[in-house]
């Protein structure tokens, strides 16, 4: 990777340098030097990360995992604020997203709100409604997953009730101005895979809020549950394949890989028929030994159906079976981002057109930055 890092004398090339630089930063993480509090360790979603505002964009940066401990990126405190450095060279001032006000409240039954839902990025409220998973046995669990870590540490509760979620949503919207909601779940069974409970949670939230909601679960056995979720008030859905390489899926997801790629593609078609083009997304983790050809082919096939492939780098999380793994190289990630951005453009998909969820938020990935470069026709953005 050409190491080009933005400073205020580099205004003309900010778009290209920012995109490339963000890839590197999200791969290598950030040494916070004790200057940042409230990073979240363990659990589903972007754990071991902290939300920052960089150039008016909210991004999630690893601050607690192994790569972050030896990262060339670090924070220093100055009289003017926090400064992000690369090997001692100043890049820019950064602002951590402030601790949300709703974290200081508790539910009517005495549960702290931040054990019910957490702030992702700067304006996304997220909750794992069922914190346990039938695939959590050591020889069955997904090797990158930390869903059980926060429960074991006492940072959350096993099952959030619909009423608790509605109470927290109402407070977070009033106090912190959240703009969207993401509800995910561990897999409780092999039939509805949590979809029915998600529908109950959405119904309760709809009594107090009209914010867009994404629900996330494995593809349920009954295709009719997509309509159930939509009728409950869900705006978008995430069906997370994790990898488009079946060999990687078997190695990294011993239990979940029993749901084949063809099952996922069939589910994509059913879900798009209900939620619409660009309102179904799938999480694709890069850096687990996948075939690049299979990955790009899978992203293209999903996009042709109308599904947004949200590609992210592997984040080796503490307590997972991959905690000592190396993240993908920045060269590799940038190349994939470029090609997936071109695929999205060719199919008329975009993060901006998604109404809720990971694709809309985009803080865990640099993909949306490369979408913008693709649309701008940057010369440095030619297909590989």
Tab-separated table of C-alpha atoms in Angstrom:
chain	number	residue	atom	x	y	z
A	1	UNK	CA	0.000	0.000	0.000
A	2	UNK	CA	1.248	3.485	-0.777
A	3	UNK	CA	1.374	5.081	2.657
A	4	UNK	CA	-0.285	8.430	2.108
A	5	UNK	CA	-1.765	10.035	5.172
A	6	UNK	CA	-3.889	13.133	5.166
A	7	UNK	CA	-2.982	16.381	6.805
A	8	UNK	CA	-4.433	19.837	6.290
A	9	UNK	CA	-1.962	20.665	3.514
A	10	UNK	CA	-3.374	17.886	1.351
A	11	UNK	CA	-6.854	19.220	0.605
A	12	UNK	CA	-6.832	18.460	-3.150
A	13	UNK	CA	-6.403	14.695	-2.765
A	14	UNK	CA	-8.416	14.209	0.412
A	15	UNK	CA	-10.911	11.759	-1.123
A	16	UNK	CA	-8.373	9.231	-2.285
A	17	UNK	CA	-6.048	9.567	0.697
A	18	UNK	CA	-8.894	9.342	3.184
A	19	UNK	CA	-10.296	6.134	1.682
A	20	UNK	CA	-6.902	4.401	1.532
A	21	UNK	CA	-5.910	5.643	4.942
A	22	UNK	CA	-9.185	4.509	6.553
A	23	UNK	CA	-8.605	0.985	5.227
A	24	UNK	CA	-5.217	0.897	6.930
A	25	UNK	CA	-6.501	2.339	10.190
A	26	UNK	CA	-9.411	-0.097	10.473
A	27	UNK	CA	-7.087	-3.033	9.784
A	28	UNK	CA	-4.333	-2.037	12.190
A	29	UNK	CA	-6.398	-0.408	14.905
A	30	UNK	CA	-5.514	2.449	17.190
A	31	UNK	CA	-3.384	2.712	20.334
A	32	UNK	CA	-5.484	4.949	22.559
A	33	UNK	CA	-2.774	5.351	25.241
A	34	UNK	CA	-5.405	5.341	27.961
A	35	UNK	CA	-7.090	8.442	26.548
A	36	UNK	CA	-10.339	6.736	25.554
A	37	UNK	CA	-12.978	5.227	27.780
A	38	UNK	CA	-16.143	3.249	27.079
A	39	UNK	CA	-14.697	0.920	24.439
A	40	UNK	CA	-16.833	-2.221	24.346
A	41	UNK	CA	-15.186	-5.606	24.838
A	42	UNK	CA	-16.974	-8.770	23.731
A	43	UNK	CA	-20.472	-9.296	22.372
A	44	UNK	CA	-22.005	-9.220	18.922
A	45	UNK	CA	-21.352	-6.414	16.458
A	46	UNK	CA	-18.309	-4.126	16.511
A	47	UNK	CA	-16.812	-5.024	19.872
A	48	UNK	CA	-13.246	-4.188	20.966
A	49	UNK	CA	-13.882	-0.962	19.011
A	50	UNK	CA	-14.589	2.689	19.765
A	51	UNK	CA	-16.593	5.184	17.730
A	52	UNK	CA	-14.807	8.311	16.472
A	53	UNK	CA	-15.766	11.229	14.289
A	54	UNK	CA	-13.199	11.752	11.526
A	55	UNK	CA	-13.806	14.452	8.920
A	56	UNK	CA	-17.482	14.567	9.829
A	57	UNK	CA	-17.767	10.771	9.365
A	58	UNK	CA	-18.449	8.336	12.178
A	59	UNK	CA	-16.200	5.284	12.081
A	60	UNK	CA	-15.586	2.330	14.360
A	61	UNK	CA	-11.894	1.751	15.073
A	62	UNK	CA	-10.367	-1.222	16.902
A	63	UNK	CA	-8.862	-0.073	20.192
A	64	UNK	CA	-8.823	-3.211	22.350
A	65	UNK	CA	-7.807	-6.116	20.108
A	66	UNK	CA	-4.319	-7.511	19.531
A	67	UNK	CA	-3.436	-5.539	16.375
A	68	UNK	CA	-4.372	-2.281	18.113
A	69	UNK	CA	-1.777	-2.900	20.827
A	70	UNK	CA	1.075	-2.591	18.339
A	71	UNK	CA	-0.566	-0.274	15.805
A	72	UNK	CA	1.478	2.515	14.192
A	73	UNK	CA	-1.586	4.717	14.764
A	74	UNK	CA	-1.905	6.348	18.170
A	75	UNK	CA	-3.678	9.116	20.040
A	76	UNK	CA	-2.017	11.969	21.859
A	77	UNK	CA	-3.606	14.697	23.921
A	78	UNK	CA	-2.903	18.348	23.094
A	79	UNK	CA	-4.239	21.642	24.345
A	80	UNK	CA	-6.436	21.766	21.224
A	81	UNK	CA	-7.819	18.249	21.549
A	82	UNK	CA	-6.985	14.663	20.667
A	83	UNK	CA	-4.618	14.172	17.735
A	84	UNK	CA	-4.344	11.043	15.636
A	85	UNK	CA	-0.732	10.208	14.750
A	86	UNK	CA	0.954	7.729	12.435
A	87	UNK	CA	4.401	6.735	13.675
A	88	UNK	CA	4.561	10.057	15.487
A	89	UNK	CA	3.384	12.147	12.521
A	90	UNK	CA	0.268	14.232	13.060
A	91	UNK	CA	-2.659	13.334	10.823
A	92	UNK	CA	-5.686	15.174	12.192
A	93	UNK	CA	-7.721	16.062	15.212
A	94	UNK	CA	-10.288	13.434	16.170
A	95	UNK	CA	-13.285	13.365	18.450
A	96	UNK	CA	-14.508	10.255	20.200
A	97	UNK	CA	-18.266	9.941	20.031
A	98	UNK	CA	-19.558	11.118	23.385
A	99	UNK	CA	-21.000	8.682	25.889
A	100	UNK	CA	-24.746	8.678	25.200
A	101	UNK	CA	-27.002	10.167	27.844
A	102	UNK	CA	-29.323	7.179	27.864
A	103	UNK	CA	-26.515	4.992	29.281
A	104	UNK	CA	-27.070	6.663	32.668
A	105	UNK	CA	-30.647	5.419	32.987
A	106	UNK	CA	-32.210	2.109	33.964
A	107	UNK	CA	-35.399	0.338	32.970
A	108	UNK	CA	-38.440	0.278	35.226
A	109	UNK	CA	-37.316	-3.205	36.325
A	110	UNK	CA	-33.841	-1.966	37.256
A	111	UNK	CA	-31.687	-2.997	34.272
A	112	UNK	CA	-29.160	-0.361	33.100
A	113	UNK	CA	-30.097	0.792	29.627
A	114	UNK	CA	-26.630	-0.010	28.244
A	115	UNK	CA	-27.230	-3.676	29.100
A	116	UNK	CA	-30.282	-3.563	26.830
A	117	UNK	CA	-28.896	-1.646	23.839
A	118	UNK	CA	-25.727	0.214	22.894
A	119	UNK	CA	-24.781	3.056	20.612
A	120	UNK	CA	-22.974	2.029	17.419
A	121	UNK	CA	-21.255	4.740	15.447
A	122	UNK	CA	-22.811	8.081	16.426
A	123	UNK	CA	-26.535	7.585	15.831
A	124	UNK	CA	-27.337	3.852	15.600
A	125	UNK	CA	-28.973	2.049	18.507
A	126	UNK	CA	-28.181	-1.665	18.441
A	127	UNK	CA	-29.233	-4.611	20.535
A	128	UNK	CA	-28.669	-8.354	20.501
A	129	UNK	CA	-32.138	-9.333	21.635
A	130	UNK	CA	-31.139	-12.935	22.443
A	131	UNK	CA	-27.539	-13.031	23.643
A	132	UNK	CA	-27.190	-16.832	23.561
A	133	UNK	CA	-26.760	-19.069	20.516
A	134	UNK	CA	-27.266	-22.758	19.836
A	135	UNK	CA	-23.960	-22.682	17.953
A	136	UNK	CA	-21.847	-21.473	20.905
A	137	UNK	CA	-20.325	-24.864	21.846
A	138	UNK	CA	-16.504	-24.679	21.404
A	139	UNK	CA	-16.457	-27.110	18.477
A	140	UNK	CA	-19.469	-25.508	16.787
A	141	UNK	CA	-19.174	-21.752	17.296
A	142	UNK	CA	-18.202	-19.318	14.600
A	143	UNK	CA	-14.526	-18.673	15.230
A	144	UNK	CA	-14.785	-14.894	14.808
A	145	UNK	CA	-17.830	-14.480	17.078
A	146	UNK	CA	-17.793	-12.965	20.579
A	147	UNK	CA	-21.525	-13.080	21.320
A	148	UNK	CA	-21.006	-14.989	24.560
A	149	UNK	CA	-18.214	-12.807	25.917
A	150	UNK	CA	-20.270	-9.841	27.108
A	151	UNK	CA	-22.871	-12.137	28.694
A	152	UNK	CA	-20.186	-14.011	30.609
A	153	UNK	CA	-18.708	-10.679	31.749
A	154	UNK	CA	-22.078	-9.452	33.010
A	155	UNK	CA	-22.216	-6.550	30.553
A	156	UNK	CA	-25.606	-7.534	29.164
A	157	UNK	CA	-28.556	-9.819	29.860
A	158	UNK	CA	-29.487	-13.009	28.086
A	159	UNK	CA	-32.838	-11.888	26.672
A	160	UNK	CA	-34.143	-8.363	26.259
A	161	UNK	CA	-37.900	-8.086	26.493
A	162	UNK	CA	-39.834	-6.157	23.857
A	163	UNK	CA	-40.965	-3.752	26.568
A	164	UNK	CA	-37.383	-3.071	27.704
A	165	UNK	CA	-36.284	-2.390	24.140
A	166	UNK	CA	-39.160	0.014	23.525
A	167	UNK	CA	-38.307	1.888	26.717
A	168	UNK	CA	-34.648	2.262	25.746
A	169	UNK	CA	-35.451	3.282	22.167
A	170	UNK	CA	-37.770	6.004	23.383
A	171	UNK	CA	-35.097	7.397	25.715
A	172	UNK	CA	-32.246	7.140	23.176
A	173	UNK	CA	-34.290	8.935	20.542
A	174	UNK	CA	-35.272	11.730	22.930
A	175	UNK	CA	-31.920	12.149	24.689
A	176	UNK	CA	-29.351	11.309	22.013
A	177	UNK	CA	-31.091	11.749	18.682
A	178	UNK	CA	-30.549	8.249	17.325
A	179	UNK	CA	-31.494	7.907	13.657
A	180	UNK	CA	-31.876	4.159	13.185
A	181	UNK	CA	-32.108	0.863	15.066
A	182	UNK	CA	-30.458	-2.515	14.488
A	183	UNK	CA	-31.773	-5.646	16.194
A	184	UNK	CA	-29.733	-8.819	15.882
A	185	UNK	CA	-29.935	-12.138	17.669
A	186	UNK	CA	-28.100	-15.275	18.543
A	187	UNK	CA	-29.736	-18.288	16.942
A	188	UNK	CA	-32.187	-19.861	19.430
A	189	UNK	CA	-33.403	-22.750	17.244
A	190	UNK	CA	-33.189	-24.237	13.752
A	191	UNK	CA	-36.725	-23.295	12.653
A	192	UNK	CA	-37.535	-19.580	12.877
A	193	UNK	CA	-33.920	-18.792	13.965
A	194	UNK	CA	-35.090	-15.922	16.123
A	195	UNK	CA	-37.289	-14.221	13.528
A	196	UNK	CA	-40.485	-14.539	15.560
A	197	UNK	CA	-38.924	-12.963	18.647
A	198	UNK	CA	-37.452	-10.186	16.526
A	199	UNK	CA	-40.939	-9.509	15.175
A	200	UNK	CA	-42.292	-9.146	18.720
A	201	UNK	CA	-39.496	-6.722	19.579
A	202	UNK	CA	-40.156	-4.639	16.467
A	203	UNK	CA	-43.877	-4.483	17.240
A	204	UNK	CA	-43.146	-3.103	20.706
A	205	UNK	CA	-40.744	-0.491	19.349
A	206	UNK	CA	-43.263	0.585	16.731
A	207	UNK	CA	-45.584	1.672	19.539
A	208	UNK	CA	-43.098	4.390	20.544
A	209	UNK	CA	-40.925	5.116	17.480
A	210	UNK	CA	-41.059	5.413	13.695
A	211	UNK	CA	-37.292	5.176	13.231
A	212	UNK	CA	-36.085	2.707	10.570
A	213	UNK	CA	-35.235	-0.734	11.972
A	214	UNK	CA	-33.030	-3.478	10.604
A	215	UNK	CA	-33.506	-7.024	11.863
A	216	UNK	CA	-30.717	-9.593	11.522
A	217	UNK	CA	-30.989	-13.368	11.744
A	218	UNK	CA	-30.100	-16.542	9.926
A	219	UNK	CA	-32.493	-17.452	7.084
A	220	UNK	CA	-35.585	-18.995	8.726
A	221	UNK	CA	-36.991	-22.267	7.468
A	222	UNK	CA	-40.349	-20.625	6.722
A	223	UNK	CA	-40.022	-18.052	3.942
A	224	UNK	CA	-43.263	-16.493	5.127
A	225	UNK	CA	-41.431	-15.050	8.143
A	226	UNK	CA	-39.926	-12.322	5.972
A	227	UNK	CA	-43.409	-10.914	5.507
A	228	UNK	CA	-44.096	-11.363	9.231
A	229	UNK	CA	-41.043	-9.230	10.025
A	230	UNK	CA	-42.015	-6.629	7.448
A	231	UNK	CA	-45.594	-6.472	8.739
A	232	UNK	CA	-44.283	-6.067	12.297
A	233	UNK	CA	-42.542	-2.887	11.166
A	234	UNK	CA	-39.025	-3.922	10.175
A	235	UNK	CA	-37.583	-1.674	7.477
A	236	UNK	CA	-34.640	-3.769	6.278
A	237	UNK	CA	-33.136	-7.184	6.985
A	238	UNK	CA	-29.607	-8.530	7.274
A	239	UNK	CA	-28.975	-12.161	6.346
A	240	UNK	CA	-25.299	-12.590	7.112
A	241	UNK	CA	-23.474	-15.171	5.033
A	242	UNK	CA	-20.049	-14.165	6.501
A	243	UNK	CA	-18.138	-15.657	3.520
A	244	UNK	CA	-18.870	-16.639	-0.061
A	245	UNK	CA	-16.255	-19.391	0.075
A	246	UNK	CA	-17.870	-22.641	1.214
A	247	UNK	CA	-14.508	-24.054	2.341
A	248	UNK	CA	-13.945	-21.059	4.602
A	249	UNK	CA	-17.473	-21.297	5.945
A	250	UNK	CA	-16.965	-24.929	6.941
A	251	UNK	CA	-13.653	-24.140	8.620
A	252	UNK	CA	-14.755	-20.946	10.381
A	253	UNK	CA	-18.424	-21.753	11.049
A	254	UNK	CA	-18.659	-25.500	11.755
A	255	UNK	CA	-22.340	-25.346	12.693
A	256	UNK	CA	-23.663	-22.350	10.784
A	257	UNK	CA	-22.130	-23.614	7.527
A	258	UNK	CA	-24.819	-26.302	7.484
A	259	UNK	CA	-26.891	-23.504	5.955
A	260	UNK	CA	-25.396	-23.646	2.479
A	261	UNK	CA	-24.625	-20.772	0.163
A	262	UNK	CA	-27.424	-21.874	-2.143
A	263	UNK	CA	-29.822	-21.656	0.797
A	264	UNK	CA	-28.606	-18.101	1.398
A	265	UNK	CA	-29.076	-17.083	-2.225
A	266	UNK	CA	-32.600	-18.513	-2.193
A	267	UNK	CA	-33.243	-16.566	1.019
A	268	UNK	CA	-31.882	-13.394	-0.576
A	269	UNK	CA	-34.439	-13.669	-3.373
A	270	UNK	CA	-37.318	-14.247	-0.948
A	271	UNK	CA	-36.231	-11.375	1.302
A	272	UNK	CA	-35.771	-8.904	-1.566
A	273	UNK	CA	-39.242	-9.774	-2.811
A	274	UNK	CA	-40.584	-8.563	0.543
A	275	UNK	CA	-38.220	-5.755	1.615
A	276	UNK	CA	-37.145	-4.498	-1.808
A	277	UNK	CA	-33.898	-3.890	-3.641
A	278	UNK	CA	-31.100	-2.426	-1.502
A	279	UNK	CA	-33.054	-3.150	1.712
A	280	UNK	CA	-31.493	-6.585	2.230
A	281	UNK	CA	-27.829	-6.815	3.179
A	282	UNK	CA	-25.307	-9.500	4.008
A	283	UNK	CA	-22.132	-9.254	6.099
A	284	UNK	CA	-18.986	-10.533	4.353
A	285	UNK	CA	-15.830	-10.890	6.463
A	286	UNK	CA	-12.530	-10.712	4.577
A	287	UNK	CA	-9.198	-12.112	5.708
A	288	UNK	CA	-10.165	-15.677	6.672
A	289	UNK	CA	-8.348	-17.369	3.779
A	290	UNK	CA	-11.151	-16.964	1.271
A	291	UNK	CA	-10.816	-17.225	-2.484
A	292	UNK	CA	-10.901	-13.734	-3.971
A	293	UNK	CA	-12.579	-15.080	-7.104
A	294	UNK	CA	-15.353	-16.766	-5.109
A	295	UNK	CA	-15.766	-13.698	-2.926
A	296	UNK	CA	-16.226	-11.303	-5.824
A	297	UNK	CA	-18.488	-13.742	-7.656
A	298	UNK	CA	-20.639	-14.068	-4.533
A	299	UNK	CA	-20.825	-10.308	-4.060
A	300	UNK	CA	-21.801	-9.883	-7.714
A	301	UNK	CA	-24.482	-12.574	-7.534
A	302	UNK	CA	-25.937	-11.085	-4.342
A	303	UNK	CA	-25.935	-7.584	-5.845
A	304	UNK	CA	-27.696	-8.814	-8.963
A	305	UNK	CA	-30.503	-10.069	-6.724
A	306	UNK	CA	-30.659	-6.677	-5.012
A	307	UNK	CA	-28.679	-7.523	-1.865
A	308	UNK	CA	-25.973	-5.167	-0.568
A	309	UNK	CA	-22.778	-7.149	0.261
A	310	UNK	CA	-21.304	-5.316	3.252
A	311	UNK	CA	-17.626	-6.283	3.179
A	312	UNK	CA	-15.493	-5.753	6.281
A	313	UNK	CA	-12.008	-6.789	7.426
A	314	UNK	CA	-11.621	-9.549	9.988
A	315	UNK	CA	-11.357	-8.024	13.447
A	316	UNK	CA	-9.559	-10.527	15.698
A	317	UNK	CA	-11.598	-10.119	18.896
A	318	UNK	CA	-10.338	-11.043	22.333
A	319	UNK	CA	-11.834	-14.272	23.653
A	320	UNK	CA	-12.717	-15.631	20.218
A	321	UNK	CA	-11.059	-18.563	18.500
A	322	UNK	CA	-9.420	-16.093	16.102
A	323	UNK	CA	-8.134	-13.630	18.696
A	324	UNK	CA	-4.526	-14.266	17.646
A	325	UNK	CA	-5.206	-14.157	13.899
A	326	UNK	CA	-3.765	-11.397	11.730
A	327	UNK	CA	-6.195	-9.019	10.006
A	328	UNK	CA	-6.046	-8.850	6.191
A	329	UNK	CA	-3.486	-6.598	4.572
A	330	UNK	CA	-4.512	-3.120	3.570
A	331	UNK	CA	-3.565	-3.815	-0.056
A	332	UNK	CA	-5.935	-6.773	-0.117
A	333	UNK	CA	-8.784	-4.861	1.499
A	334	UNK	CA	-8.398	-1.863	-0.776
A	335	UNK	CA	-8.445	-4.069	-3.867
A	336	UNK	CA	-11.637	-5.813	-2.741
A	337	UNK	CA	-13.297	-2.548	-1.757
A	338	UNK	CA	-12.614	-1.120	-5.195
A	339	UNK	CA	-14.075	-4.081	-7.012
A	340	UNK	CA	-17.110	-4.427	-4.771
A	341	UNK	CA	-17.797	-0.688	-5.115
A	342	UNK	CA	-17.770	-1.146	-8.884
A	343	UNK	CA	-20.202	-4.067	-8.557
A	344	UNK	CA	-22.532	-1.967	-6.414
A	345	UNK	CA	-22.461	0.886	-8.904
A	346	UNK	CA	-23.216	-1.436	-11.823
A	347	UNK	CA	-26.268	-2.840	-10.004
A	348	UNK	CA	-27.546	0.512	-8.738
A	349	UNK	CA	-26.956	-0.304	-5.055
A	350	UNK	CA	-25.500	2.004	-2.445
A	351	UNK	CA	-25.097	2.466	1.275
A	352	UNK	CA	-26.996	5.748	0.975
A	353	UNK	CA	-30.035	3.999	-0.504
A	354	UNK	CA	-30.271	1.517	2.357
A	355	UNK	CA	-32.689	2.693	5.028
A	356	UNK	CA	-31.223	0.968	8.097
A	357	UNK	CA	-28.600	-1.472	9.320
A	358	UNK	CA	-24.929	-2.162	8.677
A	359	UNK	CA	-24.970	-1.000	5.069
A	360	UNK	CA	-26.589	2.312	6.030
A	361	UNK	CA	-24.292	2.890	9.007
A	362	UNK	CA	-21.095	1.776	7.260
A	363	UNK	CA	-18.876	2.646	10.234
A	364	UNK	CA	-17.129	-0.756	10.437
A	365	UNK	CA	-16.030	-0.674	6.796
A	366	UNK	CA	-14.413	1.659	4.285
A	367	UNK	CA	-16.713	0.470	1.501
A	368	UNK	CA	-18.879	3.597	1.378
A	369	UNK	CA	-15.762	5.749	0.861
A	370	UNK	CA	-14.871	3.653	-2.178
A	371	UNK	CA	-18.446	3.910	-3.428
A	372	UNK	CA	-17.971	7.668	-3.509
A	373	UNK	CA	-14.692	7.309	-5.392
A	374	UNK	CA	-16.338	4.996	-7.913
A	375	UNK	CA	-19.091	7.518	-8.531
A	376	UNK	CA	-16.575	10.362	-8.840
A	377	UNK	CA	-14.673	8.505	-11.570
A	378	UNK	CA	-11.315	8.869	-9.824
A	379	UNK	CA	-8.426	7.845	-12.107
A	380	UNK	CA	-6.895	5.898	-9.256
A	381	UNK	CA	-10.077	3.881	-8.998
A	382	UNK	CA	-9.735	1.697	-12.073
A	383	UNK	CA	-10.907	-1.901	-11.769
A	384	UNK	CA	-8.137	-4.366	-10.973
